[in-house]
GROMACS .gro file of C-alpha atoms in nm:
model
   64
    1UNK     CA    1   1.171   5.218  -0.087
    2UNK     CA    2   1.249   4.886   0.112
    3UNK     CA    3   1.560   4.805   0.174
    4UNK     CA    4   1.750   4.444  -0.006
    5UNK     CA    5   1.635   4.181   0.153
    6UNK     CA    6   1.957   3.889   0.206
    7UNK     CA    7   1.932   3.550   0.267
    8UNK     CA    8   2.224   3.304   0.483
    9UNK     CA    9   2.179   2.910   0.445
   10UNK     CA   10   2.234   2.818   0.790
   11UNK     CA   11   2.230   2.443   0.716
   12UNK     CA   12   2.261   2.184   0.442
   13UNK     CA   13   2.123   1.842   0.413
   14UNK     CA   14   2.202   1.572   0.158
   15UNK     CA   15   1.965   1.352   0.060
   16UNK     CA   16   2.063   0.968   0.052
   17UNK     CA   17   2.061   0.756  -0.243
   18UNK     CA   18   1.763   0.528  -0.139
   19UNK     CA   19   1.443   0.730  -0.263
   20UNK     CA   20   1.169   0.609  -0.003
   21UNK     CA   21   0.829   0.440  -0.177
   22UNK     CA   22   0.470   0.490  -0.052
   23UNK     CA   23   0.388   0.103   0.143
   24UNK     CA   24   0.772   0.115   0.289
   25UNK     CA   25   0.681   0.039   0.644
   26UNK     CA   26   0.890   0.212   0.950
   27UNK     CA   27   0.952   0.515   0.684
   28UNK     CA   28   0.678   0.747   0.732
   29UNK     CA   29   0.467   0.686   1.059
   30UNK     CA   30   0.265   0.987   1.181
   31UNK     CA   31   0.307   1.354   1.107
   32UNK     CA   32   0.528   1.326   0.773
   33UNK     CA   33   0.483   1.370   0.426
   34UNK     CA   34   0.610   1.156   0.142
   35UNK     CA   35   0.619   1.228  -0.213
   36UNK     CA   36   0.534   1.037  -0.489
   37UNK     CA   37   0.510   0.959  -0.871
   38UNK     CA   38   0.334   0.787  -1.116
   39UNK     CA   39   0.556   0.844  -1.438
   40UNK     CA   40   0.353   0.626  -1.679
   41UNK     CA   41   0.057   0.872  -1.605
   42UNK     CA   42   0.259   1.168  -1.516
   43UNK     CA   43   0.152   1.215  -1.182
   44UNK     CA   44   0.347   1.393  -0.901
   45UNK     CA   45   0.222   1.456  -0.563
   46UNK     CA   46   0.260   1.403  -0.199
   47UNK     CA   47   0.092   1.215   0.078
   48UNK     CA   48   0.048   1.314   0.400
   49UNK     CA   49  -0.065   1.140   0.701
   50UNK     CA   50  -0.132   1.299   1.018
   51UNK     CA   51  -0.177   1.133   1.361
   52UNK     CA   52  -0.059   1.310   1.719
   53UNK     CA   53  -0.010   1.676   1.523
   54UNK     CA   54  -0.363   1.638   1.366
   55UNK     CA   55  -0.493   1.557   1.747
   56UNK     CA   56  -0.306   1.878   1.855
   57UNK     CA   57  -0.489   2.134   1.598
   58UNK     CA   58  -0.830   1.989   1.633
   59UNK     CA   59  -0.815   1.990   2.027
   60UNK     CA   60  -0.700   2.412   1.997
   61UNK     CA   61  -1.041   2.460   1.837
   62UNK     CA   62  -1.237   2.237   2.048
   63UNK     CA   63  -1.334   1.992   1.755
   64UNK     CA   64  -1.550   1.704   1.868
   0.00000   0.00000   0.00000
């Protein structure tokens, strides 16, 4: 039998007030994901756009 596995938070973040939107410029850039929602339609989901980390994986596996 395994032994209990334990957990320690070893650090806390609060979110700010301000809930970023999709469009914001200077928010998301390269290499972040943002959420978003559509409540009329009851969407959730997040977008993500990649830019120098994309370049990284693709060059590891030679790519073209």
């Amino acid at each position: 039998m395994a032994a209990p596995r334990s957990f320690v938070m070893l650090e806390t973040q609060t979110l700010a007030e301000h809930k970023p939107q999709l469009g914001e410029f200077g928010f998301a850039g390269d290499d972040h994901v943002v959420p978003y929602e559509v409540a009329p339609l009851d969407v959730r989901g997040r977008t993500v756009q990649l830019g120098p980390m994309l370049d990284a994986i693709l060059s590891r596996h030679n790519y073209p």
